Amino acid sequence: MTAEKRKMAIIATKGTLDMAYPPIILATTAAALDWEVGIFFTFYGLNLINKKKYKKLKVGSVGNPAQPLPVPNVVGALPGMTSMATRIMKRWMKKSNVATYPDLLQAAIDSDVKLFGCQMTMDVFGMKRDDLIPEVGDCLGAAGFLNYAADADITLFI
Amino acid sequence: MKPETIHFKVDARNLSCPMPIVKLKKQINTMEVGQIVELVATDPGSQSDVKGWSQQTGHELVHNEQVDKEYFYYIKKSK
C-alpha cells in the first residue's frame, strides 16, 4: 500500500483570540497524524504570525451574540470590556488545560507545519516580511497558495 | 493485554487536545519499530484522539485502560 502522506491546507482569515485556535489546533493535530499541513494566513489571520501581535491576541464582546457570557453591545463597547472578555477567555482556556496560542504555534512549528503569508494582504496592511515571525515560509499570492492546495486532501477556510 | 515491556512513557496529564497526541507523535518519532510507549492522559477527549491517531498513523494501539480519572494507552511503533 502506498503510504502517501495526507495533505491539508488551511486558510486562516481571522485574527481574534477565539479564532486563532481552530486553525492552529487542526494543523498541529494533523501534523501529529503525520499529515503534511500548510496554513495560509491572510487578512486578519496575519496577526497570528505577526511578531508583535501574536502574543497579544484579543477577543471582543461587541456584536457577538454567540458568546457564552452575553453582554449588551452598548456595554461591550465600553473601554476595558475587550480586555475583560480576553482575560475571561484566557482563564477558561487555562482551566480546561488548553495550551496558549503561542505554545500551540510553537508546537506547530516544531511539527513542521508550513506557514505562508498572503503577500497581497500584507501589502494592504503595510506589513513587511520582517514583521512576521522568522519561521514563516514563502509569502504567496492566491495562485501560489491554490497551487499548494490543489493536491490537498482537505482544504479548510477559517 | 497490558504489555510486559514498556520502553517509553509520555505524561500528558492535565493537557488538553491536541497536546497528548502531539507529545505521543514526538516520542514515537524517536522510537524503533516494535517498541512500546505508554501515554497517560487526563483529557477524556484523548480516547477518540488516540484511536483516530492510531488509525491514521498505522501504529498499533495495543491496549488501553482507565484508572480513576487517568487514561492509559499502550502504543507499539508499527512501522
Coordinates of C-alpha atoms in Angstrom, one line a residue:
Chain A
M1 CA 0.0 0.0 0.0
T2 CA 1.5 3.4 -0.9
A3 CA 1.9 5.4 2.2
E4 CA 1.4 8.8 0.6
K5 CA 1.0 11.5 3.2
R6 CA -2.4 13.1 3.5
K7 CA -2.2 16.8 3.0
M8 CA -4.3 19.6 4.5
A9 CA -4.4 23.3 3.5
I10 CA -5.9 25.8 5.8
I11 CA -6.8 29.4 5.0
A12 CA -6.7 31.5 8.2
T13 CA -8.5 34.8 7.8
K14 CA -9.3 35.8 11.4
G15 CA -7.1 37.5 14.0
T16 CA -9.0 37.4 17.2
L17 CA -8.0 35.1 20.1
D18 CA -11.1 32.8 19.8
M19 CA -10.4 32.3 16.0
A20 CA -6.7 31.7 16.4
Y21 CA -7.4 28.3 18.0
P22 CA -9.3 26.4 15.2
P23 CA -6.5 26.7 12.5
I24 CA -3.7 26.0 14.9
I25 CA -5.2 23.1 16.7
L26 CA -6.3 21.4 13.5
A27 CA -2.9 22.0 12.0
T28 CA -0.9 20.6 15.0
T29 CA -3.3 17.7 15.2
A30 CA -3.0 16.9 11.5
A31 CA 0.8 17.1 11.8
A32 CA 0.7 14.7 14.8
L33 CA -1.2 12.3 12.4
D34 CA 1.7 12.6 10.1
W35 CA -0.1 14.6 7.5
E36 CA 1.5 17.4 5.5
V37 CA -0.1 20.7 6.6
G38 CA 0.2 24.3 5.4
I39 CA -1.6 27.4 6.7
F40 CA -2.1 30.4 4.5
F41 CA -2.5 33.5 6.7
T42 CA -4.5 36.2 5.1
F43 CA -6.3 39.4 6.2
Y44 CA -6.6 39.4 9.9
G45 CA -5.1 36.0 10.1
L46 CA -1.8 37.7 9.5
N47 CA -2.0 38.8 13.2
L48 CA -1.4 35.2 14.1
I49 CA 2.1 35.2 12.7
N50 CA 2.9 38.9 13.3
K51 CA 5.9 39.2 15.7
K52 CA 4.3 42.0 17.7
K53 CA 0.7 40.8 17.6
Y54 CA 0.6 37.0 18.0
K55 CA 1.2 37.2 21.8
K56 CA -1.4 39.8 22.3
L57 CA -4.5 38.4 20.5
K58 CA -7.7 39.7 21.9
V59 CA -11.4 38.7 21.7
G60 CA -14.1 41.4 21.8
S61 CA -17.5 41.5 23.4
V62 CA -19.3 43.6 20.8
G63 CA -21.5 42.2 18.1
N64 CA -21.1 38.6 19.1
P65 CA -24.4 37.2 20.3
A66 CA -22.9 33.7 20.4
Q67 CA -20.6 34.4 23.2
P68 CA -21.2 32.4 26.4
L69 CA -21.5 35.4 28.7
P70 CA -23.8 37.7 26.8
V71 CA -23.2 41.4 27.2
P72 CA -25.4 44.1 25.6
N73 CA -23.4 45.7 22.8
V74 CA -23.6 49.1 24.3
V75 CA -21.9 47.7 27.4
G76 CA -19.5 45.6 25.5
A77 CA -18.3 48.8 23.7
L78 CA -17.1 50.5 26.9
P79 CA -13.4 50.9 27.5
G80 CA -11.9 47.9 29.2
M81 CA -14.5 45.4 28.0
T82 CA -12.4 43.8 25.3
S83 CA -9.6 43.3 27.8
M84 CA -12.0 41.7 30.2
A85 CA -13.5 39.4 27.6
T86 CA -10.0 38.4 26.6
R87 CA -9.0 37.8 30.2
I88 CA -12.1 35.6 30.8
M89 CA -11.5 33.6 27.7
K90 CA -7.8 33.0 28.7
R91 CA -9.0 32.0 32.1
W92 CA -11.4 29.4 30.7
M93 CA -8.7 28.0 28.4
K94 CA -6.3 27.7 31.3
K95 CA -8.9 26.0 33.5
S96 CA -9.6 23.4 30.7
N97 CA -5.9 22.8 30.3
V98 CA -5.9 24.2 26.7
A99 CA -2.4 25.4 25.7
T100 CA -2.0 29.1 24.9
Y101 CA -1.9 30.3 21.3
P102 CA 1.9 31.0 21.4
D103 CA 2.5 27.5 22.8
L104 CA 0.4 25.9 20.1
L105 CA 2.1 28.0 17.4
Q106 CA 5.5 26.7 18.7
A107 CA 4.1 23.1 18.6
A108 CA 3.0 23.7 15.0
I109 CA 6.5 25.0 14.1
D110 CA 8.1 22.1 15.8
S111 CA 5.9 19.7 13.9
D112 CA 6.9 21.2 10.5
V113 CA 3.6 22.8 9.8
K114 CA 4.2 25.2 6.9
L115 CA 3.3 28.8 7.5
F116 CA 2.6 31.0 4.5
G117 CA 1.8 34.8 4.5
C118 CA -0.5 36.3 2.0
Q119 CA 1.5 38.9 0.1
M120 CA -1.4 40.9 -1.1
T121 CA -3.0 41.5 2.3
M122 CA 0.5 42.1 3.8
D123 CA 0.8 44.9 1.3
V124 CA -2.7 46.2 2.1
F125 CA -1.9 46.4 5.8
G126 CA 1.6 47.6 5.2
M127 CA 3.1 44.5 6.8
K128 CA 6.6 43.6 5.8
R129 CA 8.3 40.2 5.8
D130 CA 10.3 41.3 8.7
D131 CA 7.1 42.0 10.7
L132 CA 6.3 38.3 10.6
I133 CA 7.9 35.6 12.8
P134 CA 11.0 34.1 11.1
E135 CA 9.5 30.7 10.8
V136 CA 7.1 31.8 8.1
G137 CA 8.0 30.3 4.8
D138 CA 7.1 31.9 1.5
C139 CA 4.7 34.8 1.1
L140 CA 2.4 33.7 -1.6
G141 CA -0.3 35.2 -3.8
A142 CA -3.6 33.5 -4.3
A143 CA -2.4 31.4 -7.2
G144 CA 0.7 30.4 -5.3
F145 CA -1.5 29.2 -2.4
L146 CA -4.0 27.5 -4.7
N147 CA -1.1 25.6 -6.3
Y148 CA -0.2 24.3 -2.8
A149 CA -3.8 23.4 -2.0
A150 CA -4.6 21.8 -5.4
D151 CA -3.5 18.4 -4.3
A152 CA -4.6 18.7 -0.7
D153 CA -7.0 16.1 0.6
I154 CA -8.6 18.6 2.9
T155 CA -8.8 22.4 2.5
L156 CA -10.4 24.5 5.2
F157 CA -11.4 28.1 5.2
I158 CA -11.4 29.5 8.7
Chain B
M1 CA -3.5 -7.1 27.4
K2 CA -1.2 -4.6 29.0
P3 CA 2.3 -5.1 27.5
E4 CA 5.0 -6.7 29.6
T5 CA 7.7 -4.3 28.5
I6 CA 7.2 -0.6 28.2
H7 CA 10.1 1.2 26.6
F8 CA 9.0 4.8 26.9
K9 CA 6.4 6.8 28.9
V10 CA 4.7 10.1 27.9
D11 CA 3.0 12.0 30.6
A12 CA 0.2 14.1 29.2
R13 CA -1.7 14.6 32.4
N14 CA -3.6 17.9 32.6
L15 CA -3.0 18.6 29.0
S16 CA -5.9 19.1 26.6
C17 CA -6.3 18.4 22.9
P18 CA -4.2 18.4 20.9
M19 CA -1.2 18.1 23.2
P20 CA -1.5 14.4 24.2
I21 CA -1.1 13.2 20.7
V22 CA 1.4 15.9 19.7
K23 CA 3.6 14.6 22.5
L24 CA 2.9 11.0 21.5
K25 CA 3.9 11.7 17.9
K26 CA 7.1 13.3 19.1
Q27 CA 8.0 10.3 21.2
I28 CA 7.1 7.8 18.5
N29 CA 9.5 9.6 16.1
T30 CA 12.4 8.7 18.4
M31 CA 11.5 5.0 18.8
E32 CA 12.3 1.9 17.0
V33 CA 9.8 -0.4 15.3
G34 CA 8.4 -2.8 17.9
Q35 CA 9.0 -0.6 20.9
I36 CA 6.1 0.3 23.1
V37 CA 5.2 3.7 24.6
E38 CA 2.8 4.3 27.5
L39 CA 0.8 7.5 27.2
V40 CA -1.1 8.8 30.3
A41 CA -3.7 11.5 29.9
T42 CA -6.5 13.0 31.9
D43 CA -8.3 14.5 28.9
P44 CA -11.4 12.4 28.2
G45 CA -11.2 13.6 24.6
S46 CA -7.9 11.7 24.3
Q47 CA -9.9 8.4 23.9
S48 CA -11.1 9.3 20.5
D49 CA -7.9 11.2 19.7
V50 CA -5.6 8.3 20.4
K51 CA -7.8 5.8 18.5
G52 CA -8.0 8.2 15.5
W53 CA -4.3 8.8 15.7
S54 CA -3.6 5.1 15.7
Q55 CA -5.8 4.5 12.7
Q56 CA -4.3 7.4 10.7
T57 CA -0.6 6.6 11.5
G58 CA -0.8 2.9 11.5
H59 CA 0.9 2.5 14.9
E60 CA -1.0 -0.2 16.8
L61 CA -2.9 0.7 20.0
V62 CA -2.1 -2.5 21.8
H63 CA -4.1 -1.8 25.0
N64 CA -5.9 1.0 26.8
E65 CA -7.5 1.3 30.2
Q66 CA -8.9 3.8 32.5
V67 CA -7.9 4.1 36.2
D68 CA -10.0 6.7 38.0
K69 CA -9.5 9.9 36.0
E70 CA -6.4 8.7 34.2
Y71 CA -6.4 7.1 30.8
F72 CA -3.5 4.8 29.9
Y73 CA -2.7 3.9 26.3
Y74 CA -0.1 1.5 25.1
I75 CA 1.1 2.0 21.6
K76 CA 3.5 -0.1 19.6
K77 CA 5.6 1.6 16.9
S78 CA 4.5 -0.5 13.9
K79 CA 6.4 0.9 11.0

